PDB file of C-alpha atoms in Angstrom:
ATOM      1  CA  MET A   1      56.582  34.575-101.192  1.00 35.00           C
ATOM      2  CA  ALA A   2      60.337  34.379-102.599  1.00 39.00           C
ATOM      3  CA  ALA A   3      62.892  35.552 -99.525  1.00 40.00           C
ATOM      4  CA  GLY A   4      63.459  38.994 -99.471  1.00 42.00           C
ATOM      5  CA  ALA A   5      60.604  39.967-101.880  1.00 41.00           C
ATOM      6  CA  PRO A   6      58.957  43.025-100.557  1.00 41.00           C
ATOM      7  CA  THR A   7      55.627  42.884 -98.649  1.00 41.00           C
ATOM      8  CA  SER A   8      52.283  44.281 -99.430  1.00 43.00           C
ATOM      9  CA  SER A   9      51.542  46.988 -96.842  1.00 44.00           C
ATOM     10  CA  ALA A  10      48.113  45.227 -96.106  1.00 47.00           C
ATOM     11  CA  THR A  11      50.578  41.638 -94.380  1.00 50.00           C
ATOM     12  CA  GLN A  12      53.427  43.411 -92.970  1.00 56.00           C
ATOM     13  CA  PRO A  13      53.254  42.405 -88.837  1.00 56.00           C
ATOM     14  CA  CYS A  14      52.140  45.663 -86.955  1.00 76.00           C
ATOM     15  CA  ASP A  15      53.413  45.338 -83.088  1.00 73.00           C
ATOM     16  CA  SER A  16      54.547  48.011 -82.632  1.00 78.00           C
ATOM     17  CA  GLY A  17      51.360  50.112 -83.660  1.00 90.00           C
ATOM     18  CA  VAL A  18      53.650  51.900 -86.669  1.00 95.00           C
ATOM     19  CA  ARG A  19      54.844  50.386 -89.805  1.00 95.00           C
ATOM     20  CA  PHE A  20      57.424  51.886 -92.331  1.00 96.00           C
ATOM     21  CA  THR A  21      57.116  51.567 -95.738  1.00 96.00           C
ATOM     22  CA  THR A  22      59.207  53.128 -99.340  1.00 95.00           C
ATOM     23  CA  SER A  23      57.662  52.816-103.307  1.00 89.00           C
ATOM     24  CA  GLY A  24      61.321  53.363-103.901  1.00 79.00           C
ATOM     25  CA  THR A  25      63.660  56.099-105.160  1.00 83.00           C
ATOM     26  CA  GLY A  26      63.639  58.674-107.525  1.00 82.00           C
ATOM     27  CA  ALA A  27      67.161  59.480-108.710  1.00 75.00           C
ATOM     28  CA  ALA A  28      68.317  62.450-111.789  1.00 74.00           C
ATOM     29  CA  THR A  29      71.718  62.831-112.189  1.00 74.00           C
ATOM     30  CA  GLY A  30      73.838  60.938-109.269  1.00 84.00           C
ATOM     31  CA  LEU A  31      70.604  62.813-106.795  1.00 94.00           C
ATOM     32  CA  ARG A  32      68.411  60.649-105.430  1.00 94.00           C
ATOM     33  CA  LEU A  33      65.557  61.097-103.061  1.00 95.00           C
ATOM     34  CA  MET A  34      63.380  58.660-101.600  1.00 95.00           C
ATOM     35  CA  VAL A  35      59.769  59.225 -99.590  1.00 95.00           C
ATOM     36  CA  VAL A  36      59.036  57.169 -96.835  1.00 97.00           C
ATOM     37  CA  GLU A  37      55.591  56.823 -95.013  1.00 97.00           C
ATOM     38  CA  VAL A  38      54.601  55.473 -91.733  1.00 97.00           C
ATOM     39  CA  THR A  39      51.226  54.424 -91.248  1.00 97.00           C
ATOM     40  CA  ASN A  40      49.249  53.221 -88.020  1.00 97.00           C
ATOM     41  CA  CYS A  41      48.188  50.046 -88.068  1.00 95.00           C
ATOM     42  CA  GLY A  42      47.287  50.489 -84.334  1.00 94.00           C
ATOM     43  CA  THR A  43      44.307  51.037 -82.225  1.00 94.00           C
ATOM     44  CA  GLU A  44      45.667  54.564 -80.999  1.00 95.00           C
ATOM     45  CA  PRO A  45      46.269  57.978 -82.374  1.00 96.00           C
ATOM     46  CA  VAL A  46      50.607  58.433 -82.706  1.00 95.00           C
ATOM     47  CA  GLN A  47      52.067  61.751 -81.849  1.00 96.00           C
ATOM     48  CA  ILE A  48      55.061  62.711 -84.069  1.00 97.00           C
ATOM     49  CA  ASN A  49      57.511  65.464 -84.064  1.00 96.00           C
ATOM     50  CA  GLY A  50      60.498  65.508 -85.175  1.00 97.00           C
ATOM     51  CA  TYR A  51      62.866  63.659 -87.769  1.00 98.00           C
ATOM     52  CA  PRO A  52      62.222  59.736 -87.831  1.00 98.00           C
ATOM     53  CA  GLN A  53      66.148  57.662 -86.765  1.00 98.00           C
ATOM     54  CA  VAL A  54      67.515  55.965 -89.656  1.00 98.00           C
ATOM     55  CA  GLN A  55      70.142  53.373 -89.789  1.00 98.00           C
ATOM     56  CA  VAL A  56      71.763  52.545 -93.172  1.00 98.00           C
ATOM     57  CA  LEU A  57      72.682  49.033 -93.343  1.00 97.00           C
ATOM     58  CA  ASP A  58      74.672  46.393 -96.138  1.00 96.00           C
ATOM     59  CA  ALA A  59      72.856  43.480 -97.698  1.00 95.00           C
ATOM     60  CA  GLY A  60      74.393  41.350 -94.011  1.00 96.00           C
ATOM     61  CA  ARG A  61      72.369  44.106 -92.001  1.00 97.00           C
ATOM     62  CA  ALA A  62      75.498  45.638 -90.239  1.00 97.00           C
ATOM     63  CA  ARG A  63      75.126  49.570 -89.649  1.00 97.00           C
ATOM     64  CA  LEU A  64      77.478  51.874 -93.010  1.00 96.00           C
ATOM     65  CA  ASP A  65      79.142  54.763 -91.110  1.00 95.00           C
ATOM     66  CA  VAL A  66      76.817  56.749 -92.728  1.00 97.00           C
ATOM     67  CA  ALA A  67      76.071  60.811 -91.125  1.00 97.00           C
ATOM     68  CA  ILE A  68      72.782  61.210 -90.621  1.00 98.00           C
ATOM     69  CA  LEU A  69      71.261  64.599 -91.293  1.00 98.00           C
ATOM     70  CA  GLU A  70      68.645  66.478 -89.752  1.00 97.00           C
ATOM     71  CA  GLY A  71      67.326  68.388 -93.277  1.00 98.00           C
ATOM     72  CA  SER A  72      68.850  68.556 -96.569  1.00 97.00           C
ATOM     73  CA  GLY A  73      72.491  69.473 -94.589  1.00 95.00           C
ATOM     74  CA  GLY A  74      73.308  71.273 -98.264  1.00 95.00           C
ATOM     75  CA  ILE A  75      72.831  68.033-100.113  1.00 95.00           C
ATOM     76  CA  ALA A  76      70.333  69.466-102.539  1.00 95.00           C
ATOM     77  CA  ALA A  77      67.625  72.137-102.526  1.00 95.00           C
ATOM     78  CA  ILE A  78      64.788  70.526-102.574  1.00 94.00           C
ATOM     79  CA  ASP A  79      61.010  72.600-102.006  1.00 95.00           C
ATOM     80  CA  GLY A  80      59.863  71.766 -98.253  1.00 96.00           C
ATOM     81  CA  PHE A  81      62.329  69.250 -96.939  1.00 97.00           C
ATOM     82  CA  ASP A  82      64.061  71.578 -94.192  1.00 98.00           C
ATOM     83  CA  THR A  83      60.519  72.410 -92.758  1.00 97.00           C
ATOM     84  CA  PRO A  84      60.935  72.789 -89.137  1.00 97.00           C
ATOM     85  CA  PRO A  85      59.396  70.011 -87.334  1.00 97.00           C
ATOM     86  CA  GLN A  86      56.158  70.579 -86.508  1.00 97.00           C
ATOM     87  CA  PRO A  87      53.672  67.983 -84.500  1.00 97.00           C
ATOM     88  CA  ILE A  88      51.643  65.301 -86.188  1.00 97.00           C
ATOM     89  CA  THR A  89      48.445  62.971 -84.589  1.00 98.00           C
ATOM     90  CA  VAL A  90      48.359  60.047 -87.296  1.00 97.00           C
ATOM     91  CA  ALA A  91      44.771  58.628 -86.348  1.00 97.00           C
ATOM     92  CA  PRO A  92      44.311  54.394 -86.815  1.00 96.00           C
ATOM     93  CA  GLY A  93      44.419  54.275 -90.774  1.00 96.00           C
ATOM     94  CA  GLU A  94      46.618  57.141 -91.778  1.00 97.00           C
ATOM     95  CA  SER A  95      50.107  57.691 -92.613  1.00 97.00           C
ATOM     96  CA  ALA A  96      52.693  60.859 -92.407  1.00 98.00           C
ATOM     97  CA  LYS A  97      55.349  60.993 -94.689  1.00 98.00           C
ATOM     98  CA  SER A  98      59.385  61.822 -94.524  1.00 98.00           C
ATOM     99  CA  ALA A  99      62.173  61.535 -97.087  1.00 97.00           C
ATOM    100  CA  PHE A 100      65.415  60.510 -97.526  1.00 97.00           C
ATOM    101  CA  VAL A 101      67.940  62.627 -99.571  1.00 97.00           C
ATOM    102  CA  TRP A 102      71.417  61.827-100.652  1.00 96.00           C
ATOM    103  CA  ARG A 103      73.649  62.030-103.868  1.00 94.00           C
ATOM    104  CA  ASN A 104      75.758  58.775-105.400  1.00 92.00           C
ATOM    105  CA  THR A 105      78.992  59.850-105.950  1.00 88.00           C
ATOM    106  CA  HIS A 106      82.353  58.229-105.456  1.00 84.00           C
ATOM    107  CA  ALA A 107      85.795  60.033-105.461  1.00 82.00           C
ATOM    108  CA  SER A 108      87.682  57.157-103.080  1.00 83.00           C
ATOM    109  CA  ALA A 109      89.963  54.110-103.795  1.00 84.00           C
ATOM    110  CA  ASP A 110      87.810  52.416-101.099  1.00 85.00           C
ATOM    111  CA  PRO A 111      84.591  51.075-102.184  1.00 86.00           C
ATOM    112  CA  PRO A 112      81.315  52.861-102.662  1.00 89.00           C
ATOM    113  CA  LEU A 113      78.781  53.056 -99.367  1.00 92.00           C
ATOM    114  CA  VAL A 114      75.427  50.738-100.454  1.00 94.00           C
ATOM    115  CA  GLY A 115      73.023  50.445 -97.749  1.00 95.00           C
ATOM    116  CA  ARG A 116      70.827  47.561 -98.748  1.00 95.00           C
ATOM    117  CA  HIS A 117      68.595  48.034 -96.150  1.00 96.00           C
ATOM    118  CA  VAL A 118      67.275  50.843 -93.416  1.00 97.00           C
ATOM    119  CA  ASP A 119      65.960  50.009 -89.876  1.00 98.00           C
ATOM    120  CA  ILE A 120      63.671  53.609 -88.980  1.00 97.00           C
ATOM    121  CA  ALA A 121      61.720  54.464 -85.291  1.00 97.00           C
ATOM    122  CA  THR A 122      59.541  57.618 -85.600  1.00 96.00           C
ATOM    123  CA  ALA A 123      61.813  59.213 -83.127  1.00 94.00           C
ATOM    124  CA  PRO A 124      64.827  59.040 -80.164  1.00 94.00           C
ATOM    125  CA  GLY A 125      64.149  55.507 -78.307  1.00 93.00           C
ATOM    126  CA  GLY A 126      60.982  54.588 -80.868  1.00 91.00           C
ATOM    127  CA  ALA A 127      60.811  50.849 -81.494  1.00 91.00           C
ATOM    128  CA  TRP A 128      63.432  50.255 -84.325  1.00 95.00           C
ATOM    129  CA  GLN A 129      61.811  48.196 -87.600  1.00 95.00           C
ATOM    130  CA  PRO A 130      62.835  47.679 -91.148  1.00 96.00           C
ATOM    131  CA  LEU A 131      61.827  50.204 -93.910  1.00 96.00           C
ATOM    132  CA  VAL A 132      59.790  47.847 -96.195  1.00 95.00           C
ATOM    133  CA  ALA A 133      59.373  48.419-100.268  1.00 93.00           C
ATOM    134  CA  THR A 134      56.048  48.378-101.578  1.00 91.00           C
ATOM    135  CA  SER A 135      56.068  46.742-104.748  1.00 79.00           C
ATOM    136  CA  PRO A 136      58.411  44.635-106.642  1.00 75.00           C
ATOM    137  CA  GLN A 137      58.952  47.709-108.760  1.00 73.00           C
ATOM    138  CA  SER A 138      60.960  49.213-105.574  1.00 77.00           C
ATOM    139  CA  ALA A 139      63.903  48.405-103.086  1.00 83.00           C
ATOM    140  CA  VAL A 140      65.555  49.899-100.237  1.00 92.00           C
ATOM    141  CA  LEU A 141      68.342  50.529-102.258  1.00 92.00           C
ATOM    142  CA  ILE A 142      70.790  53.925-100.289  1.00 94.00           C
ATOM    143  CA  ASP A 143      73.651  54.177-102.637  1.00 93.00           C
ATOM    144  CA  LEU A 144      75.661  57.383-101.159  1.00 93.00           C
ATOM    145  CA  GLY A 145      79.114  56.350-103.189  1.00 89.00           C
ATOM    146  CA  SER A 146      81.720  57.704-100.917  1.00 89.00           C
ATOM    147  CA  THR A 147      79.117  60.911 -99.699  1.00 92.00           C
ATOM    148  CA  GLY A 148      78.805  59.113 -96.695  1.00 94.00           C
ATOM    149  CA  ARG A 149      76.117  61.495 -96.085  1.00 96.00           C
ATOM    150  CA  LEU A 150      72.308  61.084 -95.751  1.00 98.00           C
ATOM    151  CA  GLY A 151      69.514  64.087 -95.390  1.00 98.00           C
ATOM    152  CA  VAL A 152      66.484  62.965 -93.118  1.00 98.00           C
ATOM    153  CA  ARG A 153      63.355  65.671 -93.652  1.00 98.00           C
ATOM    154  CA  ALA A 154      61.071  65.760 -90.717  1.00 98.00           C
ATOM    155  CA  TRP A 155      57.715  64.082 -90.593  1.00 98.00           C
ATOM    156  CA  TYR A 156      55.101  65.731 -92.577  1.00 98.00           C
ATOM    157  CA  ARG A 157      51.615  65.773 -94.413  1.00 95.00           C
TER     158      ARG A 157
END
């Protein structure tokens, strides 16, 4: 497999008992939405509640200065995005979802913020892992422009 090529979720390592995947970004007039899935690839149920922990990284994996917001943070009104967190039990082989929302607008002389990688954990104190695109047509791309803000949806089913 070529370096940097997406791997299927079936071939991803499962050292921590969960894996994080995305099938890419939906875009419309500057608004971006990326659905994220956490799959229990372990042998015991996993309890999640709240918001994923997220770090946006550049192409060299350096952390970008991005405000991570719980919910939409006023970026856009999206059905269900600001629903409060609920406890979820993810049985082995099952999944839950979250999502990211942002605007790609650029109103600055500074270079735009572009995340090429995301590290994610199920909750504070959880094990950080890379978010992996699940197909060659999808990619992890967080093109924030000069907004510097990323809304994160609570885990849901």
